Tab-separated table of C-alpha atoms and ligand atoms in Angstrom:
chain	number	residue	atom	x	y	z
A	329	MET	CA	-16.036	-13.076	9.298
A	330	ARG	CA	-19.412	-14.815	8.901
A	331	GLY	CA	-17.887	-17.781	10.739
A	332	LYS	CA	-14.878	-17.942	8.405
A	333	PRO	CA	-11.294	-16.733	8.792
A	334	LEU	CA	-10.815	-13.302	7.245
A	335	SER	CA	-8.859	-12.593	4.078
A	336	TYR	CA	-8.820	-8.811	3.971
A	337	LEU	CA	-8.177	-7.781	0.363
A	338	ASP	CA	-9.647	-4.289	0.462
A	339	ASN	CA	-6.509	-2.448	1.512
A	340	ALA	CA	-6.819	0.230	-1.163
A	341	ALA	CA	-10.049	1.358	0.541
A	342	THR	CA	-8.491	1.392	3.998
A	343	ALA	CA	-5.794	-0.576	5.787
A	344	GLN	CA	-6.057	-2.533	9.036
A	345	LYS	CA	-4.423	-0.876	12.055
A	346	PRO	CA	-1.385	-2.107	13.957
A	347	VAL	CA	-1.841	-2.560	17.729
A	348	ALA	CA	0.613	0.325	18.267
A	349	VAL	CA	-1.813	2.710	16.522
A	350	ILE	CA	-4.838	1.483	18.480
A	351	GLU	CA	-2.870	1.780	21.734
A	352	ALA	CA	-1.735	5.319	20.916
A	353	LEU	CA	-5.369	6.382	20.385
A	354	ASP	CA	-6.448	4.639	23.575
A	355	ARG	CA	-3.594	6.179	25.601
A	356	TYR	CA	-4.331	9.674	24.327
A	357	TYR	CA	-8.033	9.545	25.227
A	358	ARG	CA	-7.521	7.630	28.492
A	359	ALA	CA	-4.512	9.416	29.948
A	360	GLU	CA	-3.434	12.411	27.860
A	361	ASN	CA	-6.662	13.959	26.544
A	362	SER	CA	-6.265	17.704	26.185
A	363	ASN	CA	-6.454	20.469	23.605
A	364	ILE	CA	-3.267	21.664	21.914
A	365	HIS	CA	-1.494	25.001	21.466
A	366	ARG	CA	-3.783	26.561	24.095
A	367	GLY	CA	-3.318	25.217	27.605
A	368	VAL	CA	-0.573	26.182	29.998
A	369	HIS	CA	-1.071	22.918	31.850
A	370	TYR	CA	0.883	19.675	31.705
A	371	LEU	CA	-1.619	17.649	29.661
A	372	SER	CA	-1.905	20.313	26.999
A	373	GLU	CA	1.862	20.546	26.740
A	374	GLN	CA	2.065	16.757	26.355
A	375	ALA	CA	-0.615	16.697	23.662
A	376	THR	CA	0.986	19.635	21.822
A	377	ASP	CA	4.383	17.917	21.880
A	378	ALA	CA	2.927	14.634	20.564
A	379	TYR	CA	0.971	16.503	17.850
A	380	GLU	CA	3.995	18.497	16.698
A	381	ALA	CA	6.277	15.444	16.899
A	382	THR	CA	4.003	13.778	14.321
A	383	ARG	CA	4.539	16.738	11.984
A	384	ALA	CA	8.261	15.996	12.028
A	385	LYS	CA	7.568	12.254	11.547
A	386	ALA	CA	5.285	13.034	8.596
A	387	ALA	CA	8.042	15.137	7.030
A	388	ARG	CA	10.530	12.253	7.450
A	389	PHE	CA	7.962	9.792	6.049
A	390	ILE	CA	7.849	11.619	2.706
A	391	GLY	CA	11.428	12.888	2.597
A	392	ALA	CA	10.574	16.539	3.338
A	393	THR	CA	13.112	18.587	5.270
A	394	ASP	CA	10.882	21.263	6.811
A	395	PRO	CA	8.074	20.095	9.186
A	396	ASP	CA	6.378	23.500	8.773
A	397	GLU	CA	5.545	22.428	5.217
A	398	ILE	CA	3.347	19.632	6.630
A	399	ILE	CA	-0.343	20.556	6.972
A	400	PHE	CA	-2.662	18.156	8.764
A	401	VAL	CA	-5.914	17.693	6.858
A	402	ARG	CA	-8.726	15.120	6.968
A	403	GLY	CA	-7.256	13.078	4.122
A	404	ALA	CA	-6.141	13.217	0.499
A	405	THR	CA	-9.542	14.655	-0.459
A	406	GLU	CA	-9.252	17.636	1.862
A	407	GLY	CA	-5.608	18.182	0.873
A	408	ILE	CA	-6.589	18.533	-2.800
A	409	ASN	CA	-9.558	20.754	-1.895
A	410	LEU	CA	-7.251	23.028	0.082
A	411	ILE	CA	-4.987	23.494	-2.942
A	412	SER	CA	-7.846	23.873	-5.424
A	413	HIS	CA	-9.378	26.526	-3.143
A	414	GLY	CA	-6.053	28.376	-3.025
A	415	PHE	CA	-5.604	28.207	-6.790
A	416	THR	CA	-9.205	29.393	-7.299
A	417	GLU	CA	-8.654	32.368	-5.017
A	418	SER	CA	-5.200	33.457	-6.050
A	419	VAL	CA	-3.811	31.782	-9.156
A	420	LEU	CA	-6.325	30.780	-11.842
A	421	GLN	CA	-7.535	33.211	-14.488
A	422	PRO	CA	-9.993	32.706	-17.376
A	423	GLY	CA	-8.370	30.615	-20.117
A	424	ASP	CA	-5.763	29.046	-17.792
A	425	GLU	CA	-5.518	25.262	-17.920
A	426	ILE	CA	-5.414	22.595	-15.227
A	427	LEU	CA	-4.023	19.276	-16.407
A	428	ILE	CA	-5.166	16.023	-14.797
A	429	THR	CA	-5.303	12.433	-16.109
A	430	HIS	CA	-8.036	10.030	-17.084
A	431	MET	CA	-7.143	7.763	-14.160
A	432	GLU	CA	-7.779	10.280	-11.353
A	433	HIS	CA	-9.923	9.494	-8.346
A	434	HIS	CA	-12.987	11.766	-8.109
A	435	ALA	CA	-11.086	13.611	-5.339
A	436	ASN	CA	-8.668	14.837	-7.997
A	437	ILE	CA	-11.345	15.656	-10.588
A	438	VAL	CA	-14.284	17.341	-8.907
A	439	PRO	CA	-12.318	20.039	-6.987
A	440	TRP	CA	-10.688	21.074	-10.290
A	441	GLN	CA	-14.027	21.112	-12.105
A	442	ILE	CA	-15.321	23.481	-9.442
A	443	ALA	CA	-12.143	25.577	-9.655
A	444	ALA	CA	-12.595	25.772	-13.435
A	445	GLN	CA	-16.274	26.743	-13.109
A	446	LYS	CA	-15.427	29.502	-10.658
A	447	THR	CA	-12.454	30.981	-12.514
A	448	GLY	CA	-13.077	30.320	-16.207
A	449	ALA	CA	-10.066	27.997	-16.308
A	450	ILE	CA	-10.205	24.861	-18.476
A	451	LEU	CA	-9.752	21.281	-17.307
A	452	LYS	CA	-7.624	19.152	-19.646
A	453	VAL	CA	-7.284	15.390	-19.344
A	454	VAL	CA	-4.332	13.173	-20.309
A	455	PRO	CA	-5.661	9.918	-21.843
A	456	VAL	CA	-4.641	6.369	-20.889
A	457	ASP	CA	-4.134	3.433	-23.236
A	458	ASP	CA	-5.880	0.046	-23.123
A	459	ARG	CA	-3.428	-1.257	-20.516
A	460	GLY	CA	-4.072	1.726	-18.251
A	461	VAL	CA	-0.765	3.414	-19.012
A	462	LEU	CA	-0.656	7.208	-19.322
A	463	ASP	CA	-0.192	8.503	-22.843
A	464	MET	CA	2.979	10.513	-22.263
A	465	GLU	CA	3.027	11.913	-25.800
A	466	ALA	CA	-0.444	13.312	-25.222
A	467	PHE	CA	0.735	14.672	-21.861
A	468	GLU	CA	3.568	16.554	-23.545
A	469	ALA	CA	1.219	17.851	-26.225
A	470	LEU	CA	-1.298	19.070	-23.630
A	471	LEU	CA	1.289	20.689	-21.363
A	472	CYS	CA	1.762	24.294	-22.425
A	473	GLU	CA	2.284	27.832	-21.174
A	474	LYS	CA	-1.432	28.061	-20.338
A	475	THR	CA	-1.102	25.138	-17.867
A	476	LYS	CA	-1.172	26.479	-14.322
A	477	LEU	CA	-1.057	23.125	-12.519
A	478	VAL	CA	-0.583	19.435	-13.253
A	479	SER	CA	-2.396	17.263	-10.711
A	480	VAL	CA	-1.668	13.572	-11.069
A	481	VAL	CA	-2.210	10.355	-9.170
A	482	HIS	CA	0.984	8.499	-8.201
A	483	VAL	CA	-0.663	5.042	-8.153
A	484	SER	CA	-4.133	4.420	-9.609
A	485	ASN	CA	-6.567	3.014	-7.043
A	486	SER	CA	-8.577	1.218	-9.734
A	487	LEU	CA	-5.862	-0.090	-12.045
A	488	GLY	CA	-2.772	-0.217	-9.836
A	489	THR	CA	-0.740	1.635	-12.507
A	490	ILE	CA	2.337	3.364	-11.090
A	491	ASN	CA	2.682	6.618	-12.992
A	492	PRO	CA	6.050	8.087	-14.044
A	493	VAL	CA	5.538	11.113	-11.798
A	494	LYS	CA	9.218	12.133	-11.783
A	495	VAL	CA	9.191	12.437	-15.584
A	496	ILE	CA	5.890	14.362	-15.398
A	497	ILE	CA	7.287	16.743	-12.778
A	498	ASP	CA	10.509	17.380	-14.717
A	499	LYS	CA	8.601	18.111	-17.933
A	500	ALA	CA	6.122	20.383	-16.134
A	501	HIS	CA	8.891	22.244	-14.323
A	502	ALA	CA	10.661	22.863	-17.621
A	503	LEU	CA	7.646	25.108	-18.364
A	504	ASN	CA	7.476	26.436	-14.775
A	505	VAL	CA	4.260	24.508	-14.123
A	506	PRO	CA	3.765	23.271	-10.538
A	507	VAL	CA	2.742	19.646	-9.889
A	508	LEU	CA	0.483	18.124	-7.238
A	509	VAL	CA	0.954	14.394	-6.636
A	510	ASP	CA	-1.911	12.378	-5.138
A	511	GLY	CA	-0.014	9.858	-3.047
A	512	ALA	CA	-3.076	8.203	-1.474
A	513	GLN	CA	-2.278	4.829	-3.059
A	514	SER	CA	1.513	5.041	-3.320
A	515	THR	CA	2.351	5.772	0.335
A	516	PRO	CA	0.904	2.450	1.626
A	517	HIS	CA	3.289	0.524	-0.636
A	518	MET	CA	6.448	2.498	-1.277
A	519	ALA	CA	8.580	5.176	0.303
A	520	ALA	CA	7.683	8.485	-1.349
A	521	ASP	CA	10.383	11.122	-1.425
A	522	VAL	CA	9.146	14.618	-2.256
A	523	ALA	CA	12.691	16.006	-2.355
A	524	GLU	CA	13.725	13.429	-4.944
A	525	LEU	CA	10.485	13.769	-6.918
A	526	GLY	CA	10.679	17.566	-6.801
A	527	CYS	CA	6.874	17.969	-6.774
A	528	ASP	CA	5.251	21.119	-5.388
A	529	PHE	CA	2.405	19.474	-3.446
A	530	PHE	CA	1.893	15.937	-2.166
A	531	VAL	CA	-1.197	14.558	-0.411
A	532	PHE	CA	-2.015	11.279	1.291
A	533	SER	CA	-4.519	9.778	3.745
A	534	GLY	CA	-3.592	8.454	7.190
A	535	HIS	CA	-6.047	5.556	7.109
A	536	LYS	CA	-4.412	4.007	4.058
A	537	VAL	CA	-0.948	4.049	5.701
A	538	PHE	CA	-2.203	2.049	8.699
A	539	GLY	CA	-3.180	5.132	10.735
A	540	PRO	CA	-6.636	6.353	11.862
A	541	THR	CA	-9.389	7.632	9.588
A	542	GLY	CA	-10.158	11.356	9.397
A	543	ILE	CA	-6.530	12.444	9.280
A	544	GLY	CA	-4.161	12.997	6.380
A	545	VAL	CA	-1.281	15.083	5.200
A	546	LEU	CA	-0.784	17.834	2.676
A	547	TRP	CA	2.817	18.736	2.001
A	548	GLY	CA	3.631	21.812	-0.054
A	549	LYS	CA	6.709	23.816	-0.870
A	550	ARG	CA	7.028	26.740	1.550
A	551	GLU	CA	6.845	29.384	-1.196
A	552	TRP	CA	3.557	27.928	-2.423
A	553	LEU	CA	1.988	27.491	1.014
A	554	GLU	CA	2.940	31.048	1.935
A	555	ARG	CA	1.442	32.355	-1.290
A	556	LEU	CA	-1.894	30.506	-1.072
A	557	PRO	CA	-4.685	31.939	1.110
A	558	ALA	CA	-6.090	30.263	4.226
A	559	TYR	CA	-8.608	27.505	3.516
A	560	GLN	CA	-10.728	27.721	6.655
A	561	SER	CA	-10.656	30.400	9.304
A	562	GLY	CA	-11.282	30.626	13.026
A	563	GLY	CA	-9.330	29.805	16.149
A	564	ASP	CA	-5.685	28.750	16.241
A	565	MET	CA	-4.864	29.943	12.719
A	566	ILE	CA	-4.726	33.620	13.678
A	567	GLU	CA	-2.009	35.871	15.008
A	568	LYS	CA	-4.223	38.786	16.037
A	569	VAL	CA	-7.959	39.432	15.651
A	570	ASP	CA	-9.598	42.838	15.719
A	571	PHE	CA	-13.012	43.845	14.405
A	572	GLU	CA	-11.100	46.035	11.971
A	573	GLY	CA	-9.078	43.123	10.641
A	574	THR	CA	-7.201	39.927	11.359
A	575	THR	CA	-3.665	38.750	10.791
A	576	TYR	CA	-2.859	35.070	10.302
A	577	LYS	CA	-0.179	32.762	11.558
A	578	GLY	CA	2.536	31.626	9.171
A	579	ILE	CA	2.574	28.043	7.925
A	580	PRO	CA	1.538	25.484	9.058
A	581	GLY	CA	-0.845	27.209	11.519
A	582	LYS	CA	-2.476	29.319	8.796
A	583	PHE	CA	-4.034	26.161	7.335
A	584	GLU	CA	-5.104	24.450	10.573
A	585	ALA	CA	-8.166	26.329	11.849
A	586	GLY	CA	-10.020	25.112	14.928
A	587	THR	CA	-9.348	22.175	17.202
A	588	PRO	CA	-7.770	19.549	14.946
A	589	HIS	CA	-8.085	15.755	15.035
A	590	ILE	CA	-5.481	15.502	17.813
A	591	ALA	CA	-6.019	11.806	18.512
A	592	GLY	CA	-5.845	11.110	14.773
A	593	VAL	CA	-2.536	12.935	14.455
A	594	ILE	CA	-1.090	11.073	17.451
A	595	GLY	CA	-2.336	7.751	16.053
A	596	LEU	CA	-0.831	8.636	12.683
A	597	GLY	CA	2.464	9.316	14.463
A	598	ALA	CA	2.346	5.758	15.828
A	599	ALA	CA	1.710	4.478	12.267
A	600	PHE	CA	4.773	6.388	11.007
A	601	ASP	CA	6.866	4.846	13.823
A	602	TYR	CA	5.524	1.417	12.914
A	603	LEU	CA	6.383	1.861	9.231
A	604	ALA	CA	9.808	3.301	10.077
A	605	SER	CA	10.598	0.151	12.074
A	606	MET	CA	9.655	-2.084	9.141
A	607	ASP	CA	11.710	-3.340	6.221
A	608	ARG	CA	9.648	-1.492	3.629
A	609	VAL	CA	11.735	-2.688	0.698
A	610	GLY	CA	11.154	-6.271	1.827
A	611	ALA	CA	7.447	-5.536	2.294
A	612	LEU	CA	7.209	-4.179	-1.249
A	613	GLN	CA	8.991	-7.251	-2.629
A	614	HIS	CA	6.481	-9.451	-0.794
A	615	GLU	CA	3.545	-7.415	-2.183
A	616	ASN	CA	4.994	-7.679	-5.690
A	617	ALA	CA	5.228	-11.444	-5.273
A	618	LEU	CA	1.580	-11.485	-4.153
A	619	LEU	CA	0.637	-9.372	-7.179
A	620	ASN	CA	2.448	-11.665	-9.611
A	621	VAL	CA	1.075	-14.897	-8.177
A	622	ALA	CA	-2.458	-13.509	-7.879
A	623	THR	CA	-2.371	-12.146	-11.454
A	624	GLU	CA	-1.210	-15.492	-12.825
A	625	GLN	CA	-3.739	-17.549	-10.855
A	626	LEU	CA	-6.666	-15.212	-11.548
A	627	LEU	CA	-5.953	-15.212	-15.284
A	628	ALA	CA	-6.146	-19.018	-15.197
A	629	ILE	CA	-9.835	-18.708	-14.271
A	630	ASP	CA	-11.897	-19.101	-17.406
A	631	GLY	CA	-13.668	-15.850	-18.346
A	632	LEU	CA	-11.684	-13.640	-15.939
A	633	ARG	CA	-10.455	-10.352	-17.374
A	634	ILE	CA	-8.105	-7.954	-15.594
A	635	ILE	CA	-8.726	-4.231	-16.117
A	636	GLY	CA	-5.344	-2.519	-15.743
A	637	THR	CA	-2.405	-4.425	-17.194
A	638	ALA	CA	0.321	-1.779	-17.039
A	639	PRO	CA	3.839	-3.226	-16.787
A	640	ASN	CA	4.525	-1.111	-13.691
A	641	LYS	CA	1.832	-1.871	-11.116
A	642	ALA	CA	1.226	-1.786	-7.380
A	643	SER	CA	-0.607	-4.701	-5.725
A	644	VAL	CA	-4.110	-3.775	-6.889
A	645	ILE	CA	-6.088	-6.027	-9.249
A	646	SER	CA	-9.385	-4.964	-10.823
A	647	PHE	CA	-11.202	-7.738	-12.612
A	648	LEU	CA	-14.418	-8.966	-14.195
A	649	ILE	CA	-15.641	-12.529	-14.705
A	650	ASP	CA	-17.896	-13.316	-17.640
A	651	ASP	CA	-20.990	-11.152	-17.207
A	652	ILE	CA	-21.289	-11.657	-13.446
A	653	HIS	CA	-21.919	-8.333	-11.762
A	654	PRO	CA	-18.947	-7.225	-9.599
A	655	HIS	CA	-21.309	-6.698	-6.649
A	656	ASP	CA	-22.335	-10.355	-6.923
A	657	ILE	CA	-18.671	-11.336	-6.970
A	658	GLY	CA	-18.068	-9.239	-3.838
A	659	THR	CA	-21.118	-10.617	-2.042
A	660	PHE	CA	-20.268	-14.224	-2.895
A	661	LEU	CA	-16.677	-13.843	-1.681
A	662	ASP	CA	-17.839	-12.070	1.464
A	663	ALA	CA	-19.899	-15.112	2.425
A	664	GLY	CA	-16.601	-17.008	2.459
A	665	GLY	CA	-14.784	-14.423	4.612
A	666	ILE	CA	-12.990	-12.745	1.711
A	667	ALA	CA	-13.276	-8.947	1.669
A	668	ILE	CA	-12.802	-7.200	-1.678
A	669	ARG	CA	-14.291	-3.999	-3.090
A	670	ALA	CA	-16.792	-3.899	-5.950
A	671	GLY	CA	-17.981	-0.773	-7.725
A	672	HIS	CA	-16.519	2.181	-9.605
A	673	HIS	CA	-13.920	2.940	-6.915
A	674	CYS	CA	-14.641	6.678	-7.278
A	675	THR	CA	-13.171	6.626	-10.799
A	676	GLN	CA	-16.258	6.716	-12.997
A	677	PRO	CA	-14.600	8.432	-16.000
A	678	LEU	CA	-11.832	5.833	-15.962
A	679	LEU	CA	-14.195	2.850	-15.895
A	680	LYS	CA	-16.237	4.482	-18.652
A	681	ARG	CA	-13.006	4.635	-20.672
A	682	PHE	CA	-12.765	0.846	-20.286
A	683	GLY	CA	-16.444	0.424	-21.145
A	684	VAL	CA	-17.471	-1.016	-17.760
A	685	PRO	CA	-19.569	0.522	-14.960
A	686	ALA	CA	-17.835	-1.403	-12.178
A	687	THR	CA	-15.110	-3.925	-11.368
A	688	ALA	CA	-14.260	-6.288	-8.532
A	689	ARG	CA	-11.010	-5.172	-6.900
A	690	ALA	CA	-8.584	-7.122	-4.738
A	691	SER	CA	-5.865	-4.983	-3.156
A	692	PHE	CA	-3.019	-6.294	-1.018
A	693	ALA	CA	-0.978	-5.043	1.920
A	694	PHE	CA	2.249	-6.422	3.387
A	695	TYR	CA	0.312	-8.501	5.937
A	696	ASN	CA	-1.497	-10.522	3.253
A	697	ASP	CA	-0.074	-13.923	2.344
A	698	PHE	CA	-0.302	-16.576	-0.328
A	699	GLU	CA	-3.098	-18.310	1.538
A	700	ASP	CA	-5.248	-15.204	0.968
A	701	ILE	CA	-4.683	-15.665	-2.774
A	702	GLU	CA	-5.537	-19.370	-2.584
A	703	ARG	CA	-8.784	-18.527	-0.815
A	704	LEU	CA	-9.599	-15.801	-3.359
A	705	VAL	CA	-9.052	-18.143	-6.306
A	706	GLU	CA	-10.981	-20.942	-4.587
A	707	GLY	CA	-13.837	-18.539	-3.809
A	708	LEU	CA	-14.021	-17.340	-7.417
A	709	THR	CA	-13.953	-20.893	-8.742
A	710	LYS	CA	-16.851	-21.849	-6.459
A	711	MET	CA	-18.685	-18.723	-7.541
A	712	LYS	CA	-18.376	-19.651	-11.201
A	713	GLN	CA	-19.869	-23.074	-10.421
A	714	PHE	CA	-22.647	-21.398	-8.406
A	715	PHE	CA	-23.584	-19.038	-11.239
A	716	GLY	CA	-23.277	-21.836	-13.794
B	1459	C6P	N1	-9.696	5.701	-2.522
B	1459	C6P	C1	-10.556	3.440	-2.673
B	1459	C6P	O1	-11.224	2.486	-2.258
B	1459	C6P	P1	-9.720	9.890	1.140
B	1459	C6P	O2	-11.106	9.362	0.944
B	1459	C6P	O3	-9.676	11.399	1.224
B	1459	C6P	O4	-8.965	9.211	2.231
B	1459	C6P	O5	-8.911	9.466	-0.185
B	1459	C6P	C2	-9.374	9.850	-1.445
B	1459	C6P	C3	-8.546	9.233	-2.508
B	1459	C6P	C4	-7.766	10.051	-3.302
B	1459	C6P	N2	-6.970	9.555	-4.239
B	1459	C6P	C5	-6.876	8.224	-4.465
B	1459	C6P	C6	-5.950	7.718	-5.521
B	1459	C6P	C7	-7.652	7.344	-3.690
B	1459	C6P	O6	-7.559	6.029	-3.928
B	1459	C6P	C8	-8.513	7.847	-2.707
B	1459	C6P	C9	-9.389	6.934	-1.911
B	1459	C6P	C10	-10.428	4.666	-1.814
B	1459	C6P	O7	-9.962	3.401	-3.749
B	1459	C6P	C11	-11.766	5.146	-1.329
B	1459	C6P	S1	-12.801	5.689	-2.655
C-alpha cells in the first residue's frame, strides 16, 4: 500500500476475502456459470445445488434449523428494508410504536422512519449512556403494548458495544413484541445462534463475514415470513401467473424475485465453509487480546480519547486525538499503509449524542496481529509530531 506493507484495520467496513472464496467465485464464472431453478441442463442443476447448499450452510452458521427460513438479500440493509416493507404493508397501524436504539446504523433507522411516515406509527429510541451502553431501564420503560417491533443492533459498528440482545428479546417477548437483530457486526466476530437468542428476525451482510459484496442473509421465523407480503415481484417468486391474478411461491422463493446474485451466494457458501473450519472461539480470544492491547496503547497517546468504552465490546475502537480531524488521521495513516475508517460510520445520531461529527475507527479481524497495533500506534505518534 503506497509502497508500505498493509495493516488493514477497516474490517467493520468490509473484510478481506479468503482464497477459498475468491476461487469459488472464479470457478463458478469460469466453469459452472448458469442460471438457477430454471434450466433442465447439467450446469443449471449444478448451480442450483450449490445455491441451495449455501442456504443450508447459512442456516447452520446462525443456528437456524430450517433452511427455508433463510432469504438471500443484498446485505443487512436490504434485509431490514424487506422487513420494514412487510410491517408497513401488513402490521403497522397509526399510533403503533417501533422501538430502536440510539446506536443504530442508518440502515436500521431510515427504513423505520419511512415505515412510520407511511403508516402513522411512531419511532421510539432507547438512549445510551456516556460509555455507549444501552439504558436498559429506559428500554423497559419504552417497551409497551403499543410496541409492534424492537429492532436492535447486536454489536455497534461505531462503538463496538455488544448489546444484551437476549435480555432485550426475552423482555420484548414477555409482551408479545417481535425482535429484529442486526447482526452485521456480530457475525464477523462471534457465533450467533438465533435458536438460543429466540429473536424473530436476524440480518447480516456476506462481505463482513469474509464473503463477497452484494449478498447477505435475512433469517426470519417461518410464521412471520409466511405472514409478511412479498418485497419484490417478478420471475422465480411465483407459482402461477395469469392476467387475472398471480399466486406466489412459499418461503423462501416468495422473497427472492428475479435472477439472484448466484456467484455471491456460492462465494458466501465458501466463506461459511471457511469459518466452519476455523477455531472461532480461539479467533475471538485473539481479537479480544488485540482489542485490549490496542485500547491500552492508544490511551497512552497524549490527547487520545476513545468514544465507546462499554465493558462488553467487540474489537472496534473509535477515537479522536486532540482537535485533529478524523479524516486527517485517516489520510496520515494511509500514507504509512495503515487502513482505518474516518467519518460518521453511518451513525450520525449516535455521534451527535457524543457531541462529535466524526471519529477515526480501527476495527480488527482474526487475521490482524500485534504488529498491526504497533504500526497504528507508531503512525499516530508520528502524526502528532507532524501536526505539532
Ligand atoms: N456498516 C461500517 O463501516 P450493508 O451496507 O447492507 O452491508 O450493512 C449495513 C450495516 C448495517 N448494520 C450495521 C451495524 C453495519 O455496521 C452496517 C454496515 C459499515 O460500519 C458500512 S457503513
